[in-house]
Tab-separated table of C-alpha atoms in Angstrom:
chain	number	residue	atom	x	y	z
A	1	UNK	CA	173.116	217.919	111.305
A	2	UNK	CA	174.698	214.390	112.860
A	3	UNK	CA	178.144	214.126	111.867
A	4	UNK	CA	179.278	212.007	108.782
A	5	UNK	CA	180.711	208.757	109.792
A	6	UNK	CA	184.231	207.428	108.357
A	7	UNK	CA	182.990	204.890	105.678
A	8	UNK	CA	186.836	204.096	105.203
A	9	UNK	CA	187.534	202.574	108.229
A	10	UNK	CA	187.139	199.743	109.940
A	11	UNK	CA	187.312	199.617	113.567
A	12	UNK	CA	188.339	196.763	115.649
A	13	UNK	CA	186.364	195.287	118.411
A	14	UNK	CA	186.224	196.949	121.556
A	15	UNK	CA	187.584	194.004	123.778
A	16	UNK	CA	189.202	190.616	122.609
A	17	UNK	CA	187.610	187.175	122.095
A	18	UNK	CA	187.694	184.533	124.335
A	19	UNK	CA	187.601	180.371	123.104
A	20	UNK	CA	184.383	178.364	123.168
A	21	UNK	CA	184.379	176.173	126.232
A	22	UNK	CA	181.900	172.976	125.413
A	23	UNK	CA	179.885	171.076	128.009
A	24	UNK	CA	182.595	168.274	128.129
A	25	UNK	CA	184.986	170.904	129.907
A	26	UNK	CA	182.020	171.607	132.399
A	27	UNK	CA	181.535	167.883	132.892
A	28	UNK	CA	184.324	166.459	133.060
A	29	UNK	CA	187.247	168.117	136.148
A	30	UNK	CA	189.793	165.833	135.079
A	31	UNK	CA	189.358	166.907	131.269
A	32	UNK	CA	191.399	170.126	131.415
A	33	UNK	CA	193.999	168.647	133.573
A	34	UNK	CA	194.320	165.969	130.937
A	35	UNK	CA	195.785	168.457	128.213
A	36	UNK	CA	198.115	170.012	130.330
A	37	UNK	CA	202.041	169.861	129.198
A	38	UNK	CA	204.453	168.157	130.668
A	39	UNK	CA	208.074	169.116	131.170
A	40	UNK	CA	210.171	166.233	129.071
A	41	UNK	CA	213.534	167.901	130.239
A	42	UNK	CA	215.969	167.368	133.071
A	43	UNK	CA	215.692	170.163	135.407
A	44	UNK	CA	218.811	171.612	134.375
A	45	UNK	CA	218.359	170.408	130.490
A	46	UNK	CA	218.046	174.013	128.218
A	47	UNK	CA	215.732	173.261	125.589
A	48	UNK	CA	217.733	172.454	122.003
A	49	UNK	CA	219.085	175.405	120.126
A	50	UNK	CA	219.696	175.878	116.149
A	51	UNK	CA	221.379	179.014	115.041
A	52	UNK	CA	219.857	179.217	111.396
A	53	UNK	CA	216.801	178.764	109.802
A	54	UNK	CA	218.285	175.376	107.857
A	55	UNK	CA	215.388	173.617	109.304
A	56	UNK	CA	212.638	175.311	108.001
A	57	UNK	CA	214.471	175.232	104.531
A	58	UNK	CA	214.367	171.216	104.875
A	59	UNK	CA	211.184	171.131	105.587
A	60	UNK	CA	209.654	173.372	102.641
A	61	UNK	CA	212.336	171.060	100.518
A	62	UNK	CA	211.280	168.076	101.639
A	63	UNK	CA	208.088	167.943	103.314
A	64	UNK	CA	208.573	164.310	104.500
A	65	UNK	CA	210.693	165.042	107.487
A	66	UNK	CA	208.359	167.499	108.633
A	67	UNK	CA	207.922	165.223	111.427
A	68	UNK	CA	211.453	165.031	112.251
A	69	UNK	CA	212.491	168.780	112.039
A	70	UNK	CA	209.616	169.619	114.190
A	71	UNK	CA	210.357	167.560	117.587
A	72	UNK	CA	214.377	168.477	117.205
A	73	UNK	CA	214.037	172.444	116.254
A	74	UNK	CA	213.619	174.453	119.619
A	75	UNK	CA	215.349	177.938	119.480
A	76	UNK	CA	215.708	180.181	115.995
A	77	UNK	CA	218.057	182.752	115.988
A	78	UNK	CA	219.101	185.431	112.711
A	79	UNK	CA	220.739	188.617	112.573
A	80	UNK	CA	220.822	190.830	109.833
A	81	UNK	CA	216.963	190.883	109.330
A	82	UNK	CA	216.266	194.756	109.031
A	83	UNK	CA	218.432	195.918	106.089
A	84	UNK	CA	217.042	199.674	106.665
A	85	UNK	CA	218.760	199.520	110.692
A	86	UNK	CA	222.084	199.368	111.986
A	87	UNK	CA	222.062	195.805	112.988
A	88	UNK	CA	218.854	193.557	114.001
A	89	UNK	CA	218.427	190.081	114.962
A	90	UNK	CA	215.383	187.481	115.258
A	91	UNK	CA	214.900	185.349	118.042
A	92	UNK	CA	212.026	182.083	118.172
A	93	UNK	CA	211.454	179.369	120.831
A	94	UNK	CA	208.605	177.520	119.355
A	95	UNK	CA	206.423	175.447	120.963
A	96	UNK	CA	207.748	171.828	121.581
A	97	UNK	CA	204.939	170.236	122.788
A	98	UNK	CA	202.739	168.549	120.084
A	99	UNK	CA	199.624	169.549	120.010
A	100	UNK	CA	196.140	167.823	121.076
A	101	UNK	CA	194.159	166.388	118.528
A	102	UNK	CA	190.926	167.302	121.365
A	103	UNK	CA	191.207	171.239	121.315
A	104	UNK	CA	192.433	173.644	118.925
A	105	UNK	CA	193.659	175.822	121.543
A	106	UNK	CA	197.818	174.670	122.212
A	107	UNK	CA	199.587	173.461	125.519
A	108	UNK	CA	202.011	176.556	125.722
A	109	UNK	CA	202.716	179.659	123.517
A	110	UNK	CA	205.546	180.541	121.827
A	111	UNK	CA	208.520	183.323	122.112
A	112	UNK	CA	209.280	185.567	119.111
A	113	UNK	CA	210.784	188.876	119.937
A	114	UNK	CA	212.716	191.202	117.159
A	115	UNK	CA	215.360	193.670	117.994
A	116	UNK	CA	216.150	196.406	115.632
A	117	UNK	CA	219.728	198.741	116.315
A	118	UNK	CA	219.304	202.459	115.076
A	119	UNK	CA	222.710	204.309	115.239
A	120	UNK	CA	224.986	205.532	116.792
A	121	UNK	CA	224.025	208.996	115.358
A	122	UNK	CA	225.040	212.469	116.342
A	123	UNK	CA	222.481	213.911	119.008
A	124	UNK	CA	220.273	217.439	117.646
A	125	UNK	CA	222.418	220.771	118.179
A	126	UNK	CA	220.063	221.559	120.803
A	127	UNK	CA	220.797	218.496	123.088
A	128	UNK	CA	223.299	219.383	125.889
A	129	UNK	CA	226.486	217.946	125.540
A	130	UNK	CA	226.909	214.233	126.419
A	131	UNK	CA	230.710	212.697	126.927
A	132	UNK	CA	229.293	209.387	126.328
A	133	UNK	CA	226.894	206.967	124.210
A	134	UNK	CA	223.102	207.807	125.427
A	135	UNK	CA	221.286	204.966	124.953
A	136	UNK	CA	217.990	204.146	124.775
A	137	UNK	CA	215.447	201.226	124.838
A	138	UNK	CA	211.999	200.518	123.928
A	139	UNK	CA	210.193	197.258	124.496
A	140	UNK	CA	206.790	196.889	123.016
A	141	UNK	CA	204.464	194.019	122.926
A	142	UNK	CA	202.248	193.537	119.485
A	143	UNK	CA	198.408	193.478	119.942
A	144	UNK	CA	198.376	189.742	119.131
A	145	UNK	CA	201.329	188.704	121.079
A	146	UNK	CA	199.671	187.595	124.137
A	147	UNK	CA	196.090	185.933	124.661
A	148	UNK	CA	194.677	189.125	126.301
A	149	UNK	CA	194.753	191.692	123.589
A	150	UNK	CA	197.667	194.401	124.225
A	151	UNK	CA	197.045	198.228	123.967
A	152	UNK	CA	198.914	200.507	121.087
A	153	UNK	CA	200.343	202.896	124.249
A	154	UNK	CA	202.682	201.310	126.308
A	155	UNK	CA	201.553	199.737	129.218
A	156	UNK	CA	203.389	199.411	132.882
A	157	UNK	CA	204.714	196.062	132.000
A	158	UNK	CA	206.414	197.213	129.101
A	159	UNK	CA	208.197	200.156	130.700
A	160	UNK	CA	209.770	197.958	133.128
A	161	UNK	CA	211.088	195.881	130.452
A	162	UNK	CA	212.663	198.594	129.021
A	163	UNK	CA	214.045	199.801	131.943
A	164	UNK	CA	215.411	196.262	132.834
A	165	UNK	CA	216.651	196.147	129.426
A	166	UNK	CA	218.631	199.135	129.195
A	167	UNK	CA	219.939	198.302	132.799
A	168	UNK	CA	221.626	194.748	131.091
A	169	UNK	CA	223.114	196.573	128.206
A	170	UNK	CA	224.500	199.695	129.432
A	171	UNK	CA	226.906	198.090	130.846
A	172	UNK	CA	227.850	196.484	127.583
A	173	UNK	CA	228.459	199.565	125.348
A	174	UNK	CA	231.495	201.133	125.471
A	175	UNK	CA	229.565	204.718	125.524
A	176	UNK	CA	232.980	206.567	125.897
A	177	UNK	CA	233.510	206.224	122.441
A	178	UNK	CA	230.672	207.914	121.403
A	179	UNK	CA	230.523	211.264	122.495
A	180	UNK	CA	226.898	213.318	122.021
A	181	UNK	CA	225.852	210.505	120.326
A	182	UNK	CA	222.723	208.055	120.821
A	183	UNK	CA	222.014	204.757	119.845
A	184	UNK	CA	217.920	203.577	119.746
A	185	UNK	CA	217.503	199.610	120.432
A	186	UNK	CA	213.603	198.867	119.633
A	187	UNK	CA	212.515	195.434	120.834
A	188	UNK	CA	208.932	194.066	119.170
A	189	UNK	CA	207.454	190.997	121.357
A	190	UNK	CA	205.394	189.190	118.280
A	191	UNK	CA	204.673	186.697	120.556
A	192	UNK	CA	205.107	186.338	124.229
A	193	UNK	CA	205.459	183.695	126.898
A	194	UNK	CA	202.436	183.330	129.315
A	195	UNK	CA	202.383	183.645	132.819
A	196	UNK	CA	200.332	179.849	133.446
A	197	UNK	CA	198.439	177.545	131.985
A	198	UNK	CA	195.377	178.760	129.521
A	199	UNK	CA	193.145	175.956	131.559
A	200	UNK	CA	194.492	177.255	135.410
A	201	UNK	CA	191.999	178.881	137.434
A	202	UNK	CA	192.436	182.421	136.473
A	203	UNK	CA	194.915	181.694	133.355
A	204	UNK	CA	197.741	183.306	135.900
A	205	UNK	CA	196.559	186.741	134.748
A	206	UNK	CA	198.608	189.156	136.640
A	207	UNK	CA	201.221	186.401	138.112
A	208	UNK	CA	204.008	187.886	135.760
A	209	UNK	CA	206.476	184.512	135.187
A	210	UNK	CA	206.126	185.349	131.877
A	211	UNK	CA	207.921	188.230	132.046
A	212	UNK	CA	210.987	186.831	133.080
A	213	UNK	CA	210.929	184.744	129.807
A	214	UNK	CA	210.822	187.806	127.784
A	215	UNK	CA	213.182	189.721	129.218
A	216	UNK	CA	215.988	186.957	128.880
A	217	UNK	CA	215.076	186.364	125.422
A	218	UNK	CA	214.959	190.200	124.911
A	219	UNK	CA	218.457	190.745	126.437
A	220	UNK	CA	219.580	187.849	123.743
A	221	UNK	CA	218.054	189.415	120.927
A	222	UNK	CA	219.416	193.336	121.702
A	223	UNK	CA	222.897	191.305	122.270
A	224	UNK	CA	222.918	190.368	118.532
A	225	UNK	CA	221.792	192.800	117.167
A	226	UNK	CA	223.832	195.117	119.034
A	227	UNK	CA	226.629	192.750	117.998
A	228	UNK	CA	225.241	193.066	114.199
A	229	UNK	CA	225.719	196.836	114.105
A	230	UNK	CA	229.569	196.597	114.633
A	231	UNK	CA	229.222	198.572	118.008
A	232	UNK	CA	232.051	198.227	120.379
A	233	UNK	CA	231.226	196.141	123.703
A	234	UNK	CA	232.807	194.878	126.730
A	235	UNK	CA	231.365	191.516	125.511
A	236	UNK	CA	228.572	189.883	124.516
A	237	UNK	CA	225.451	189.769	126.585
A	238	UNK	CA	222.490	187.121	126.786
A	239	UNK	CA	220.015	186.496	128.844
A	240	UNK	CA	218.794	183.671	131.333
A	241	UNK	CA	216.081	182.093	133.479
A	242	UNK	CA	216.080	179.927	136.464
A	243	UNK	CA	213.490	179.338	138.813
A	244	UNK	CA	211.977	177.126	141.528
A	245	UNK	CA	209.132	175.165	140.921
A	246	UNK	CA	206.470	173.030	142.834
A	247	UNK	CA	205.284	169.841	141.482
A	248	UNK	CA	202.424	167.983	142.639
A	249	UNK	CA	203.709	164.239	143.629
A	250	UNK	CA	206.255	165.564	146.401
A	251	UNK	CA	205.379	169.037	146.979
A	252	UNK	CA	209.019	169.756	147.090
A	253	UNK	CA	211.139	172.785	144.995
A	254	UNK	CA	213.197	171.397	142.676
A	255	UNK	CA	215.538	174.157	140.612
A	256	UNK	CA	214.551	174.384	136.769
A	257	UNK	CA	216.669	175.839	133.877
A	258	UNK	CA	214.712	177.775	131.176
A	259	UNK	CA	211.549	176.979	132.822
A	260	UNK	CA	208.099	177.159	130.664
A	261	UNK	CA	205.408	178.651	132.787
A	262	UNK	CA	202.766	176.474	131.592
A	263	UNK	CA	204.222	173.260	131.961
A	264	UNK	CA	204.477	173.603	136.088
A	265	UNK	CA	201.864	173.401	138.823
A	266	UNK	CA	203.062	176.241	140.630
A	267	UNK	CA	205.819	178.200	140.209
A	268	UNK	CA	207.709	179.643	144.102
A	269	UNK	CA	210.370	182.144	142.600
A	270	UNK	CA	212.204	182.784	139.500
A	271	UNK	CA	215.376	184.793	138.373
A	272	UNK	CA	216.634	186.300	134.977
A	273	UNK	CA	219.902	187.542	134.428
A	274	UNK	CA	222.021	189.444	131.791
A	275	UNK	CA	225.132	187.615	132.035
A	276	UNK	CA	228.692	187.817	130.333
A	277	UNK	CA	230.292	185.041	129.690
A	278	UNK	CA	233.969	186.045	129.140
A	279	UNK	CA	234.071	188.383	131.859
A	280	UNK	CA	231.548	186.430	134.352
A	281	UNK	CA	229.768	189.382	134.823
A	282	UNK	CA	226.191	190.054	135.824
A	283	UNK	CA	224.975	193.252	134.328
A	284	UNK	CA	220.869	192.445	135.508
A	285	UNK	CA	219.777	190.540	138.158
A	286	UNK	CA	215.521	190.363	138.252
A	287	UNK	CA	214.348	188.397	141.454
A	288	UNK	CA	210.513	187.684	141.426
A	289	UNK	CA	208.999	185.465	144.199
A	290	UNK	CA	209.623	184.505	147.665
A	291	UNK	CA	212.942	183.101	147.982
A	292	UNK	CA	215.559	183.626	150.594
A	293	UNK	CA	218.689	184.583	151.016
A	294	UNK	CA	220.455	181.120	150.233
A	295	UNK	CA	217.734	180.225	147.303
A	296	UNK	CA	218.479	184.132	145.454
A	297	UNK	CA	222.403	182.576	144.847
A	298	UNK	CA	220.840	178.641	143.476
A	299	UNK	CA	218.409	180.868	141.536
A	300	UNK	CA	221.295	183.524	140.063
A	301	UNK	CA	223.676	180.580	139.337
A	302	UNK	CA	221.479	178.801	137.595
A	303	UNK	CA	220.546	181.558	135.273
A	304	UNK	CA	223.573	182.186	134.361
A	305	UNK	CA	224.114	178.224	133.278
A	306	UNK	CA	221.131	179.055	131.203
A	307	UNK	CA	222.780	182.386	129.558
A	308	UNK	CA	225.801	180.596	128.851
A	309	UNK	CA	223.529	178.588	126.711
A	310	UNK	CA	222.445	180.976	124.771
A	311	UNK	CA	226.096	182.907	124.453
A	312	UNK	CA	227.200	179.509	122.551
A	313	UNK	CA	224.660	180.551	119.815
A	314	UNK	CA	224.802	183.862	119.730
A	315	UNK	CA	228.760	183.105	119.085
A	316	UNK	CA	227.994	180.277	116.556
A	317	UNK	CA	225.218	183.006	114.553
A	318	UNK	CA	227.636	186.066	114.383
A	319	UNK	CA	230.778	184.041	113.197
A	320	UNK	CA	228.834	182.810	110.599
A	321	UNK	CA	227.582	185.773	109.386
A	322	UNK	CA	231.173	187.531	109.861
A	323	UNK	CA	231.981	184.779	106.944
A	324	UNK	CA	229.502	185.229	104.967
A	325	UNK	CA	230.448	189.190	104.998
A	326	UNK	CA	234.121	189.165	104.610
A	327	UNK	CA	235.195	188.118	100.984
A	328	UNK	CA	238.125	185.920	100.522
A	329	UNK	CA	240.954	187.685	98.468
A	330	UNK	CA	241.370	187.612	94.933
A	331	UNK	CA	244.024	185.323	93.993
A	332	UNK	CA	244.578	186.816	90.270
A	333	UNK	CA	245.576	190.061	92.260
A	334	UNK	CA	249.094	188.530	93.603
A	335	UNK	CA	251.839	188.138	91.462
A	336	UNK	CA	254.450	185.856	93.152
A	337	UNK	CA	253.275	185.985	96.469
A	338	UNK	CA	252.957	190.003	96.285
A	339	UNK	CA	249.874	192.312	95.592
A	340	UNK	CA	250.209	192.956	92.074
A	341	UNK	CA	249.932	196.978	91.674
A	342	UNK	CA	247.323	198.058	89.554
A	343	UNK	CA	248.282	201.568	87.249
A	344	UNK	CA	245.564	204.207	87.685
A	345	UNK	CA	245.214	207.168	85.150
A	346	UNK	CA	244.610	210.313	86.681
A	347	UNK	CA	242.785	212.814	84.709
A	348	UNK	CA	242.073	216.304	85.507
């Protein structure tokens, strides 16, 4: 008898889907070089941040300066996203190229990464004894994050991101407070940075600049949220990339802050960082590329220019939540400058 097959599912396809490419893309060389991005920035110009989500309110407000809000909003970051967790933040670097009115398919992708804080919270009875805080971090990209369709298992990629990850904030978290305790910080990639261009030979499949992108903005994210939860740090972390890139008038490196992947012909080494700014402290250090000795300390430096960046919003986001959290005192409750003491009947 052949087995009964599961009418109440619906299973996805096998392997992903790829865009049509028309004749004119065949035809034409110079077509596909036509649409790529260009960088707009200084080399060491961080693309603009805003620290709320004010901008999209304007714009659903008043859709008229749609327009506006679009070319001057760059970077989104919220905490206090998850009620159900500890403390969460919400971080967005949207695309700032326009797109082309010839393809659907856009210049460069855009960053979204979640970060979710569960604990601390006592370890099982069964655990051995632990003096301090264990920590532990899981970075996980969603199956549409990326153009090539991600896996629900965890891949290799992933796992080093995690790794890296819990590398920036360990030395964050005070863990001595904490003892047989463990804290769970769960990073979701929604969407991640590519490695190239879509319309480069190849796509830069396997190239890995990408990476770099989204493990700054994942240290940045974990930072908040850590921040959001109320646990005790050192000081606050965030994350930064530098890197050297090639162009194609001179041929010469010229150092880039915050670099996008897609908007450079070729890309010689890059560097992300977990950085603190009070205590100028590095906590991670990831060095991809061929760059020597004297280019590692340009690339390091400059990634920390571009984490200080990001600390200055990441300061700006939890003070204003910190407001909106603390109420002011009740005035009716003073009596002549004192607290006034309020009688309570005891009944037993």
């Amino acid at each position: 008898m052949a087995a009964l097959s599961d009418r109440r599912r619906i299973n996805a396809p096998s392997g992903g889907t790829t865009a049509p490419v028309f004749a004119k893309t065949l035809k034409e060389p110079g077509y596909l070089e036509e649409l790529r991005p260009q960088r707009s920035r200084d080399p060491k110009e961080l693309r603009k941040i805003c620290e709320c989500l004010q901008c999209f309110i304007t714009v659903t407000a008043h859709p008229q300066k749609l327009k506006l809000v679009l070319t001057t909003l760059s970077t989104v970051l919220q905490t206090s996203i998850i009620p159900s967790a500890s403390g969460s933040a919400y971080l967005e670097i949207p695309n700032t190229n326009p797109p082309s009115t010839s393809t659907l398919i856009p210049p460069t992708s855009s960053l979204k990464i979640t970060a979710s804080v569960q604990g601390p919270k006592p370890l099982p009875r069964s655990a051995p004894f632990s003096p301090t805080l264990l920590l532990t971090t899981t970075v996980k990209f969603a199956p549409f994050a990326t153009r090539h369709r991600r896996g629900y298992i965890r891949d290799v990629a992933e796992r080093d991101l995690g790794v890296h990850l819990e590398t920036a904030l360990r030395g964050v978290i005070i863990g001595e407070r904490w003892p047989k305790s463990g804290v769970e910080v769960v990073v979701t990639v929604l969407e991640g940075d590519e490695d190239a261009w879509w319309g480069q030979d190849g796509g830069g499949n396997g190239s890995g600049w990408g990476l770099l992108n989204v493990l700054a903005g994942c240290i940045t994210v974990a930072g908040a949220a850590i921040a959001d939860a109320g646990i005790d740090c050192v000081d606050m972390v965030s994350g930064g990339v530098a890197a050297f890139v090639r162009g194609p008038a001179d041929g010469g490196e010229v150092l880039a802050l915050d670099p996008c992947p897609a908007e450079h012909q070729e890309i010689v080494a890059a560097c992300a960082v977990g950085y603190l700014h009070s205590r100028d402290e590095v906590t991670e250090v990831w060095l991809k590329g061929d760059a020597g000795l004297e280019a590692a300390d340009s690339l390091i430096e400059g990634a920390t220019q571009a984490a200080q960046g990001s600390f200055g919003v990441m300061k700006e986001v939890l003070l204003e939540n910190m407001g909106k959290n603390v109420k002011p005192e009740d005035a009716t409750s003073k009596v002549g400058g004192k607290r006034k003491q309020v009688e309570v009947e005891m009944t037993g």
